[in-house]
Short mmCIF file of C-alpha atoms and ligand atoms in Angstrom, two decimals:
data_model
loop_
_atom_site.label_atom_id
_atom_site.label_comp_id
_atom_site.label_asym_id
_atom_site.label_seq_id
_atom_site.Cartn_x
_atom_site.Cartn_y
_atom_site.Cartn_z
CA MET A 973 195.87 62.77 105.10
CA ALA A 974 194.24 64.27 108.47
CA PRO A 975 193.66 67.72 108.30
CA VAL A 976 195.80 70.15 110.08
CA PHE A 977 194.32 71.73 113.49
CA ASP A 978 195.42 75.29 114.32
CA ALA A 979 194.23 76.84 117.07
CA PRO A 980 191.93 80.12 116.06
CA LYS A 981 194.22 82.44 118.07
CA VAL A 982 197.50 81.54 116.11
CA ILE A 983 195.64 81.90 112.52
CA GLN A 984 196.90 85.21 110.90
CA SER A 985 194.89 85.10 107.96
CA LEU A 986 191.35 84.39 107.21
CA ASP A 987 189.57 84.00 103.80
CA VAL A 988 186.31 85.57 103.48
CA ILE A 989 183.92 83.56 101.14
CA LEU A 990 180.34 84.47 99.80
CA ASN A 991 178.61 81.40 98.96
CA THR A 992 181.51 79.65 96.83
CA LEU A 993 183.35 82.81 95.87
CA LYS A 994 186.45 84.31 97.62
CA VAL A 995 185.75 88.03 97.99
CA GLY A 996 188.72 89.06 100.19
CA THR A 997 191.12 88.50 102.99
CA ILE A 998 191.48 89.53 106.73
CA VAL A 999 194.72 89.62 107.95
CA ARG A 1000 196.07 90.20 111.38
CA THR A 1001 199.75 91.63 111.77
CA PRO A 1002 201.81 91.89 115.06
CA GLY A 1003 200.41 94.39 117.70
CA ASP A 1004 196.76 92.92 117.06
CA PHE A 1005 195.76 95.12 113.87
CA ASN A 1006 192.93 93.49 111.76
CA ALA A 1007 193.11 94.47 107.81
CA PHE A 1008 190.33 93.53 105.77
CA SER A 1009 190.85 93.99 101.95
CA PHE A 1010 188.91 92.65 98.87
CA ASP A 1011 190.51 90.32 96.21
CA GLN A 1012 191.16 92.22 92.91
CA ALA A 1013 188.96 89.55 91.06
CA TYR A 1014 185.83 90.48 93.16
CA ARG A 1015 186.63 94.51 92.68
CA GLU A 1016 186.59 93.94 88.93
CA THR A 1017 182.89 92.22 89.23
CA GLY A 1018 181.84 96.06 90.70
CA GLY A 1019 181.33 93.89 93.95
CA PHE A 1020 178.69 91.31 93.09
CA PRO A 1021 177.07 89.43 94.31
CA VAL A 1022 176.64 91.68 97.38
CA LEU A 1023 178.65 91.25 100.73
CA SER A 1024 177.43 94.34 102.46
CA LEU A 1025 175.72 97.85 101.31
CA SER A 1026 178.43 99.39 103.74
CA PHE A 1027 181.03 98.51 101.20
CA ARG A 1028 179.60 100.14 98.17
CA ALA A 1029 180.45 103.54 96.77
CA ALA A 1030 177.56 105.96 96.16
CA ALA A 1031 178.64 106.21 92.73
CA GLY A 1032 178.74 102.44 92.14
CA GLY A 1033 181.38 99.72 92.53
CA LEU A 1034 183.45 99.02 96.07
CA ARG A 1035 184.71 101.54 98.30
CA LYS A 1036 188.47 101.52 99.22
CA ASP A 1037 189.43 98.99 101.87
CA PRO A 1038 188.91 99.94 105.05
CA ARG A 1039 192.15 100.96 107.04
CA PRO A 1040 193.69 98.38 109.54
CA LEU A 1041 191.91 98.66 112.96
CA ALA A 1042 194.00 97.83 116.38
CA GLY A 1043 192.20 95.18 118.28
CA THR A 1044 188.93 95.11 116.52
CA LEU A 1045 187.50 93.93 113.22
CA PRO A 1046 185.55 95.95 110.81
CA SER A 1047 182.15 96.16 111.88
CA PHE A 1048 180.61 94.29 109.06
CA PHE A 1049 182.52 91.07 110.73
CA ALA A 1050 182.16 92.23 114.28
CA ASN A 1051 178.43 92.04 113.77
CA LEU A 1052 178.60 88.41 112.77
CA LEU A 1053 179.54 87.67 116.27
CA PRO A 1054 177.55 86.61 119.47
CA GLU A 1055 177.18 89.51 122.31
CA GLU A 1056 177.21 89.51 125.97
CA LYS A 1057 176.36 86.16 127.87
CA LEU A 1058 175.94 84.33 124.67
CA ARG A 1059 179.43 85.38 123.54
CA GLU A 1060 180.89 84.73 127.10
CA ALA A 1061 179.40 80.84 126.54
CA MET A 1062 180.89 80.50 123.24
CA GLU A 1063 184.17 81.72 124.38
CA ARG A 1064 184.22 79.09 127.18
CA HIS A 1065 183.39 76.41 125.01
CA HIS A 1066 186.46 77.59 123.12
CA GLN A 1067 188.59 78.03 126.10
CA GLY A 1068 192.43 78.03 125.53
CA ASN A 1069 191.93 78.36 121.86
CA VAL A 1070 189.97 81.70 121.77
CA ARG A 1071 191.07 84.66 123.82
CA PRO A 1072 188.12 86.51 125.71
CA GLY A 1073 187.44 89.57 123.86
CA ASN A 1074 189.52 88.77 120.69
CA ASP A 1075 187.02 89.24 117.96
CA PHE A 1076 189.43 87.73 115.37
CA ASP A 1077 190.01 84.58 117.72
CA LEU A 1078 186.15 84.33 117.84
CA LEU A 1079 185.51 85.09 114.17
CA ALA A 1080 188.19 82.26 113.21
CA ALA A 1081 186.49 79.78 115.38
CA LEU A 1082 183.02 80.22 114.27
CA GLY A 1083 183.51 81.47 110.63
CA ALA A 1084 182.44 77.97 109.15
CA ASP A 1085 178.82 78.93 110.26
CA LEU A 1086 178.07 82.56 110.13
CA PRO A 1087 174.64 84.18 109.83
CA GLY A 1088 173.89 84.66 106.05
CA ALA A 1089 176.22 83.17 103.25
CA VAL A 1090 179.45 84.18 104.48
CA ARG A 1091 182.04 82.18 106.02
CA VAL A 1092 185.37 83.12 107.20
CA LEU A 1093 187.99 80.31 106.84
CA ALA A 1094 191.62 79.98 107.72
CA SER A 1095 193.70 80.79 104.52
CA ASN A 1096 196.28 78.06 105.15
CA GLY A 1097 193.20 75.40 105.06
CA ALA A 1098 193.78 74.53 108.46
CA MET A 1099 190.97 73.10 110.61
CA VAL A 1100 189.89 75.54 113.38
CA VAL A 1101 187.64 73.61 115.65
CA PRO A 1102 188.28 69.99 116.39
CA GLN A 1103 185.74 68.14 114.61
CA ASP A 1104 187.30 64.56 114.65
CA THR A 1105 185.58 62.70 117.38
CA SER A 1106 188.17 60.12 117.78
CA LYS A 1107 191.05 62.67 119.42
CA ASN A 1108 188.68 65.46 120.56
CA LYS A 1109 185.13 66.24 121.60
CA PRO A 1110 183.59 67.72 118.55
CA LYS A 1111 182.86 71.68 119.41
CA ALA A 1112 180.00 73.63 118.18
CA ARG A 1113 181.08 76.51 115.95
CA PHE A 1114 177.82 78.51 114.77
CA SER A 1115 177.72 82.21 115.46
CA LEU A 1116 174.43 84.15 115.84
CA ALA A 1117 174.05 87.54 116.88
CA GLY A 1118 172.12 88.72 119.83
CA VAL A 1119 172.11 88.55 123.54
CA GLN A 1120 169.75 85.89 124.33
CA MET A 1121 170.90 82.70 124.96
CA LYS A 1122 170.42 80.78 121.79
CA LEU A 1123 171.37 77.81 119.54
CA SER A 1124 171.56 76.89 115.93
CA VAL A 1125 170.13 73.55 115.97
CA MET A 1126 169.15 70.65 113.49
CA LYS A 1127 165.87 68.62 113.71
CA ASN A 1128 166.78 64.91 113.38
CA THR A 1129 164.29 63.04 111.55
CA GLY A 1130 165.71 59.61 112.66
CA LYS A 1131 165.29 57.68 115.75
CA GLY A 1132 163.88 59.41 118.56
CA GLY A 1133 163.78 62.67 116.69
CA GLY A 1134 164.97 65.26 119.14
CA LEU A 1135 167.05 68.63 118.35
CA THR A 1136 170.69 68.87 118.38
CA LEU A 1137 173.72 71.04 117.81
CA PRO A 1138 175.23 70.39 114.14
CA MET A 1139 178.57 69.00 114.38
CA ASP A 1140 181.22 68.29 111.33
CA ASP A 1141 179.71 69.91 107.95
CA GLY A 1142 175.87 69.87 109.44
CA GLN A 1143 174.16 73.17 109.69
CA GLY A 1144 171.56 74.25 111.93
CA GLN A 1145 168.16 74.96 110.12
CA TYR A 1146 166.47 76.33 113.01
CA ILE A 1147 167.15 78.96 116.13
CA ALA A 1148 166.49 77.88 119.48
CA LYS A 1149 165.84 80.53 121.88
CA PHE A 1150 166.06 79.82 125.45
CA PRO A 1151 163.66 81.74 127.64
CA SER A 1152 165.12 83.67 130.53
CA THR A 1153 164.16 83.77 134.15
CA ALA A 1154 164.16 87.45 134.34
CA PHE A 1155 161.60 87.98 131.69
CA PRO A 1156 158.55 85.22 132.28
CA GLY A 1157 156.81 83.92 129.35
CA VAL A 1158 159.18 85.59 126.89
CA SER A 1159 158.98 82.78 124.39
CA GLU A 1160 155.22 82.34 124.44
CA ASN A 1161 155.20 86.32 124.02
CA GLU A 1162 157.62 86.26 120.99
CA PHE A 1163 155.56 83.38 119.69
CA ALA A 1164 152.24 85.13 119.79
CA ASN A 1165 153.82 88.44 118.33
CA LEU A 1166 155.05 86.48 115.25
CA ALA A 1167 151.67 84.92 115.03
CA LEU A 1168 149.79 88.22 115.15
CA ALA A 1169 152.41 89.63 112.34
CA GLU A 1170 151.73 86.69 110.05
CA ALA A 1171 147.82 87.04 110.83
CA ILE A 1172 148.04 90.73 109.62
CA GLY A 1173 149.83 89.33 106.52
CA MET A 1174 153.39 90.04 107.36
CA ASP A 1175 156.25 87.88 106.33
CA VAL A 1176 157.45 86.18 109.27
CA PRO A 1177 159.35 82.81 110.06
CA GLU A 1178 157.84 79.32 110.91
CA ARG A 1179 157.84 78.65 114.53
CA GLU A 1180 156.91 76.48 117.26
CA LEU A 1181 157.38 76.16 121.22
CA VAL A 1182 159.12 73.34 122.35
CA GLU A 1183 160.37 71.70 125.70
CA ASN A 1184 163.98 71.99 126.98
CA SER A 1185 163.68 67.98 127.20
CA ASP A 1186 163.48 67.86 123.38
CA PHE A 1187 167.36 68.90 123.19
CA ASP A 1188 169.94 66.22 122.93
CA GLY A 1189 173.80 66.67 123.81
CA ILE A 1190 173.81 70.37 124.45
CA PRO A 1191 177.23 71.38 126.10
CA GLU A 1192 177.08 72.55 129.56
CA GLU A 1193 178.33 76.04 128.73
CA PHE A 1194 175.15 76.83 126.98
CA ASN A 1195 172.61 75.59 129.63
CA THR A 1196 170.67 78.42 130.97
CA LEU A 1197 168.98 76.25 133.64
CA SER A 1198 165.80 78.39 133.05
CA GLU A 1199 162.42 76.72 133.15
CA GLY A 1200 159.78 77.17 130.35
CA LYS A 1201 159.37 76.54 126.98
CA VAL A 1202 161.83 77.43 124.09
CA LEU A 1203 160.99 79.24 120.99
CA LEU A 1204 162.17 77.42 117.80
CA VAL A 1205 162.31 79.47 114.69
CA LYS A 1206 163.00 78.12 111.12
CA ARG A 1207 165.96 80.17 109.80
CA PHE A 1208 165.57 82.04 106.88
CA ASP A 1209 169.28 82.47 105.81
CA ARG A 1210 169.24 78.81 105.13
CA GLY A 1211 167.33 77.09 102.11
CA ALA A 1212 165.52 73.76 101.83
CA LYS A 1213 168.75 71.72 100.93
CA GLY A 1214 170.85 73.82 103.53
CA GLU A 1215 172.14 76.05 101.12
CA ARG A 1216 173.14 79.74 102.69
CA ILE A 1217 170.94 82.66 101.84
CA HIS A 1218 172.85 85.91 102.49
CA ILE A 1219 171.59 88.62 105.05
CA GLU A 1220 172.90 91.75 106.70
CA ASP A 1221 171.57 93.50 109.30
CA PHE A 1222 171.22 97.28 109.79
CA ALA A 1223 173.99 97.76 112.01
CA GLN A 1224 176.13 96.03 109.04
CA VAL A 1225 174.36 98.25 106.43
CA PHE A 1226 175.09 101.20 108.32
CA GLY A 1227 178.90 100.22 109.35
CA ALA A 1228 177.86 100.57 113.22
CA TYR A 1229 179.40 98.30 115.77
CA PRO A 1230 177.17 95.98 117.79
CA SER A 1231 177.44 98.31 120.94
CA ARG A 1232 175.89 101.29 119.02
CA LYS A 1233 172.74 99.30 117.90
CA TYR A 1234 170.37 101.60 119.93
CA GLU A 1235 172.22 104.84 118.67
CA GLY A 1236 173.74 104.35 115.43
CA ALA A 1237 170.64 105.36 113.36
CA ALA A 1238 166.94 106.72 113.76
CA TYR A 1239 164.08 104.46 112.11
CA HIS A 1240 163.87 107.25 108.87
CA ASP A 1241 167.45 106.41 108.25
CA ILE A 1242 166.32 102.66 107.87
CA ALA A 1243 163.29 103.47 105.98
CA SER A 1244 164.99 105.60 103.23
CA ALA A 1245 167.78 103.01 102.90
CA ILE A 1246 165.23 100.35 102.17
CA GLY A 1247 163.45 102.99 99.80
CA ILE A 1248 166.50 103.26 97.91
CA ALA A 1249 168.19 99.96 97.87
CA VAL A 1250 164.92 97.72 97.78
CA SER A 1251 161.84 100.01 96.79
CA PRO A 1252 159.59 102.69 98.09
CA ALA A 1253 156.84 100.10 98.24
CA VAL A 1254 159.03 97.82 100.69
CA ALA A 1255 159.88 100.83 102.75
CA LEU A 1256 156.03 101.13 103.17
CA GLU A 1257 155.93 97.81 104.39
CA PHE A 1258 158.78 98.76 107.18
CA VAL A 1259 156.65 101.47 108.45
CA ARG A 1260 153.90 98.83 108.63
CA ARG A 1261 156.27 96.89 110.66
CA LEU A 1262 157.08 100.06 112.76
CA ALA A 1263 153.33 100.72 113.59
CA LEU A 1264 153.35 97.04 114.56
CA THR A 1265 156.26 97.81 116.97
CA VAL A 1266 154.63 100.83 118.43
CA VAL A 1267 151.08 99.07 118.95
CA THR A 1268 152.53 95.99 120.61
CA GLY A 1269 154.66 97.81 123.08
CA ASN A 1270 158.22 96.26 121.44
CA GLY A 1271 161.03 98.57 122.69
CA ASP A 1272 163.98 96.15 121.24
CA MET A 1273 163.77 96.79 117.48
CA HIS A 1274 167.23 98.39 117.27
CA MET A 1275 169.41 98.31 114.21
CA LYS A 1276 170.33 94.49 114.54
CA ASN A 1277 166.66 93.33 114.47
CA TRP A 1278 166.05 94.26 110.86
CA SER A 1279 167.73 92.77 108.00
CA LEU A 1280 168.01 92.86 104.50
CA ILE A 1281 168.16 89.28 102.45
CA TYR A 1282 169.84 88.80 99.14
CA PRO A 1283 167.65 86.09 97.28
CA GLY A 1284 168.64 84.62 94.07
CA ASP A 1285 171.76 85.78 92.64
CA GLY A 1286 172.60 87.67 95.54
CA ASN A 1287 172.98 91.14 93.36
CA LYS A 1288 170.13 92.98 94.83
CA PRO A 1289 168.49 93.05 98.76
CA ALA A 1290 165.20 92.59 99.61
CA LEU A 1291 163.68 93.14 103.24
CA ALA A 1292 164.19 90.16 105.32
CA PRO A 1293 161.30 88.52 107.22
CA LEU A 1294 160.28 89.99 110.60
CA TYR A 1295 162.07 88.74 113.51
CA ASP A 1296 162.65 89.04 117.31
CA VAL A 1297 159.40 90.68 118.02
CA LEU A 1298 157.91 90.49 121.62
CA SER A 1299 156.22 93.00 123.59
CA THR A 1300 158.93 94.32 126.25
CA VAL A 1301 156.40 96.47 128.06
CA PRO A 1302 155.21 93.90 130.61
CA TYR A 1303 158.87 93.52 131.70
CA ILE A 1304 160.00 97.20 131.39
CA PRO A 1305 156.82 99.18 131.92
CA ALA A 1306 158.44 102.48 131.14
CA ASP A 1307 159.83 101.02 127.93
CA ALA A 1308 160.41 103.35 124.75
CA MET A 1309 161.11 102.75 121.25
CA ALA A 1310 165.03 101.36 120.53
CA LEU A 1311 165.64 103.96 118.09
CA SER A 1312 164.09 107.40 117.50
CA LEU A 1313 160.78 107.91 115.36
CA GLY A 1314 160.25 111.41 114.06
CA GLY A 1315 162.43 112.61 117.02
CA GLU A 1316 161.01 110.74 119.59
CA ARG A 1317 160.92 107.53 121.53
CA SER A 1318 158.23 107.41 123.89
CA PHE A 1319 155.45 105.00 122.83
CA LYS A 1320 152.65 107.60 123.61
CA ALA A 1321 154.18 110.52 121.98
CA LEU A 1322 153.96 108.58 118.46
CA ALA A 1323 150.76 110.38 117.33
CA ALA A 1324 150.41 112.11 113.84
CA PRO A 1325 152.97 114.62 114.00
CA ARG A 1326 155.68 112.35 114.72
CA TRP A 1327 154.69 109.97 111.61
CA LYS A 1328 154.68 112.94 109.29
CA ALA A 1329 158.06 114.01 110.77
CA PHE A 1330 159.30 110.64 110.01
CA ALA A 1331 157.78 110.41 106.62
CA ASN A 1332 159.87 113.85 105.82
CA ARG A 1333 163.20 112.71 106.98
CA ALA A 1334 162.45 109.20 105.26
CA ARG A 1335 161.53 111.01 101.96
CA LEU A 1336 158.11 108.99 102.01
CA PRO A 1337 155.08 110.60 100.83
CA GLU A 1338 153.02 111.21 103.96
CA PRO A 1339 149.93 110.09 103.04
CA ALA A 1340 150.99 106.85 102.46
CA VAL A 1341 152.54 106.72 105.78
CA LEU A 1342 149.87 107.61 107.81
CA LYS A 1343 147.53 105.14 105.87
CA ALA A 1344 150.10 102.53 106.52
CA VAL A 1345 149.92 103.27 109.98
CA VAL A 1346 146.23 103.41 110.30
CA GLU A 1347 145.81 100.00 108.38
CA THR A 1348 148.18 98.20 110.51
CA VAL A 1349 146.37 99.24 113.91
CA GLN A 1350 142.92 98.32 112.41
CA ARG A 1351 144.30 94.67 111.46
CA VAL A 1352 145.98 94.53 115.06
CA ASN A 1353 142.58 94.91 116.43
CA GLU A 1354 141.03 92.67 114.30
CA HIS A 1355 143.34 89.90 114.72
CA TRP A 1356 145.04 90.26 118.35
CA TRP A 1357 141.77 89.79 120.82
CA HIS A 1358 141.28 86.64 119.57
CA LEU A 1359 144.29 85.18 118.28
CA PRO A 1360 144.69 81.75 119.37
CA GLU A 1361 148.29 82.01 120.11
CA ARG A 1362 147.69 84.63 122.70
CA ASP A 1363 146.28 82.11 124.98
CA ALA A 1364 149.78 80.79 125.49
CA ILE A 1365 151.00 83.99 127.14
CA PRO A 1366 150.98 83.96 130.95
CA GLU A 1367 148.07 86.34 132.14
CA LYS A 1368 149.92 88.84 133.80
CA VAL A 1369 152.17 89.31 130.69
CA ARG A 1370 149.15 89.17 128.69
CA GLU A 1371 147.30 91.80 130.54
CA ARG A 1372 150.03 94.62 130.20
CA ILE A 1373 149.87 93.73 126.33
CA ASP A 1374 146.53 94.35 126.17
CA GLU A 1375 146.64 97.50 128.18
CA HIS A 1376 149.44 98.96 125.51
CA VAL A 1377 147.16 97.95 122.69
CA GLU A 1378 144.35 99.51 123.86
CA ALA A 1379 146.16 102.76 125.30
CA LEU A 1380 148.15 103.19 121.75
CA THR A 1381 145.26 102.56 119.57
CA PRO A 1382 143.58 106.16 119.75
CA ILE A 1383 146.99 107.67 119.78
CA LEU A 1384 147.95 106.14 116.55
CA ASN A 1385 144.68 106.48 115.01
CA THR A 1386 145.25 110.42 114.94
CA CYS A 1387 146.98 109.34 112.03
CA ALA A 1388 143.46 109.16 110.40
CA GLU A 1389 142.56 112.59 111.06
CA LYS A 1390 142.36 114.98 108.00
N1 LIG B 2372 164.15 83.10 111.76
C1 LIG B 2372 165.77 83.60 111.39
N2 LIG B 2372 166.21 83.13 110.50
C2 LIG B 2372 167.79 83.70 110.25
N3 LIG B 2372 168.34 84.69 111.13
C3 LIG B 2372 167.73 84.88 112.10
C4 LIG B 2372 166.24 84.70 112.47
N4 LIG B 2372 166.04 85.26 113.48
C5 LIG B 2372 167.03 85.89 113.94
N5 LIG B 2372 168.17 85.66 113.14
C6 LIG B 2372 169.14 86.16 113.33
O1 LIG B 2372 169.98 85.97 114.62
C7 LIG B 2372 170.01 87.12 115.20
C8 LIG B 2372 169.64 86.85 116.79
O2 LIG B 2372 168.07 86.41 116.89
P1 LIG B 2372 167.31 87.26 117.71
O3 LIG B 2372 167.37 88.71 117.09
O4 LIG B 2372 165.86 86.76 117.54
O5 LIG B 2372 167.88 87.16 119.00
P2 LIG B 2372 168.06 87.88 120.58
O6 LIG B 2372 169.14 87.55 121.41
O7 LIG B 2372 166.78 87.86 121.12
O8 LIG B 2372 168.39 89.52 120.06
P3 LIG B 2372 168.29 90.72 121.03
O9 LIG B 2372 169.90 91.02 121.12
O10 LIG B 2372 167.95 91.71 119.56
O11 LIG B 2372 167.57 90.61 122.21
C9 LIG B 2372 169.23 88.24 114.46
O12 LIG B 2372 170.10 89.32 115.02
C10 LIG B 2372 169.52 87.80 113.25
O13 LIG B 2372 170.60 88.10 112.51
MG1 LIG B 2373 167.61 90.35 118.30
#
């Protein structure tokens, strides 16, 4: 029997599934109220495997279900959706079946391929996106957060190779980030920044630079018409056999909506959450990543650019690999940190006193924080100046990054003074 097709806009109830376990339901009521509730059987597990730390009570177990919300989804789900231009492209792709600006419709359309191991499927078993090529043109239905034009893609090993969108039950193993005319060399910039992070011992996804011409069958709505290389990054939320590995970003952890990703928390909040949920040693790894952020002039490390990952049984989080790192100062000379660090955002203000204030607010030992900063800056200087990948960056952009590294090194080295 052919599956029934229901347009996302007519779906009233969605099942929330974590890997293969049903954990709850999102129902929409007349007047466009959305209510999420956990299933009793999942409540009885105490909330394991974990969907999001934001749903956990301080005393253990799950919190009460959130109240129904008018015209919006609970923040955990809103954070699974694409933002800005990428969202508009996805809405156009599903035109007629998804109403612009309607989070429930879009989640229903994209729910089979979300970040991490969560899936959101129509409770009545209906298919929400046409995948039957005999009747309709198949539609892409992956969701990735963020604003830059990007696609979740598969690498084809068959004839001709090439990169394509996943259709049917196929899943993307890579994220393709398309360049933007507004930011020259942005792919090369991120490529080199990821290589630098790896060279200094950090956990980063595999990546490569590819050409626009390597892609096949990309729908027109997603065409950016921009010139230049495309950055291909291996997805860390998909395993070798296509299995899903759960992740959540820090907007989700703190229950903040995507629109508040630059103000919903400070870096010490993220550090202290990592210290409690993962370990103090891993919180210091976060400090090293922060020092890298400062020295490379990366003003875009907002709440959605840090994630937790739930490997194995999914009961306990670890810090996800580093992603979306690039020097923003070549494009925005007056840029500052995306969130406040010890009460300051300006890069040049981030000398030892700010790191001490950060350490105290994060409840991390001051000497360990200062040492992590100094060691990171030293390693960056050992690797950056002869990193092979820096040659890929356009000269003007690279010069600005170099100037920033030179200017910030002595400022951060004040952390070495006794
Ligand atoms: N290697 C990866 N594996 C799995 N998920 C990833 C990976 N890289 C990024 N993501 C997820 O995809 C989202 C978008 O990617 P990314 O942050 O690189 O894009 P962006 O559009 O540049 O973001 P921004 O809006 O911060 O500029 C991230 O928020 C994260 O959830
Ligand atoms: Mg991002």
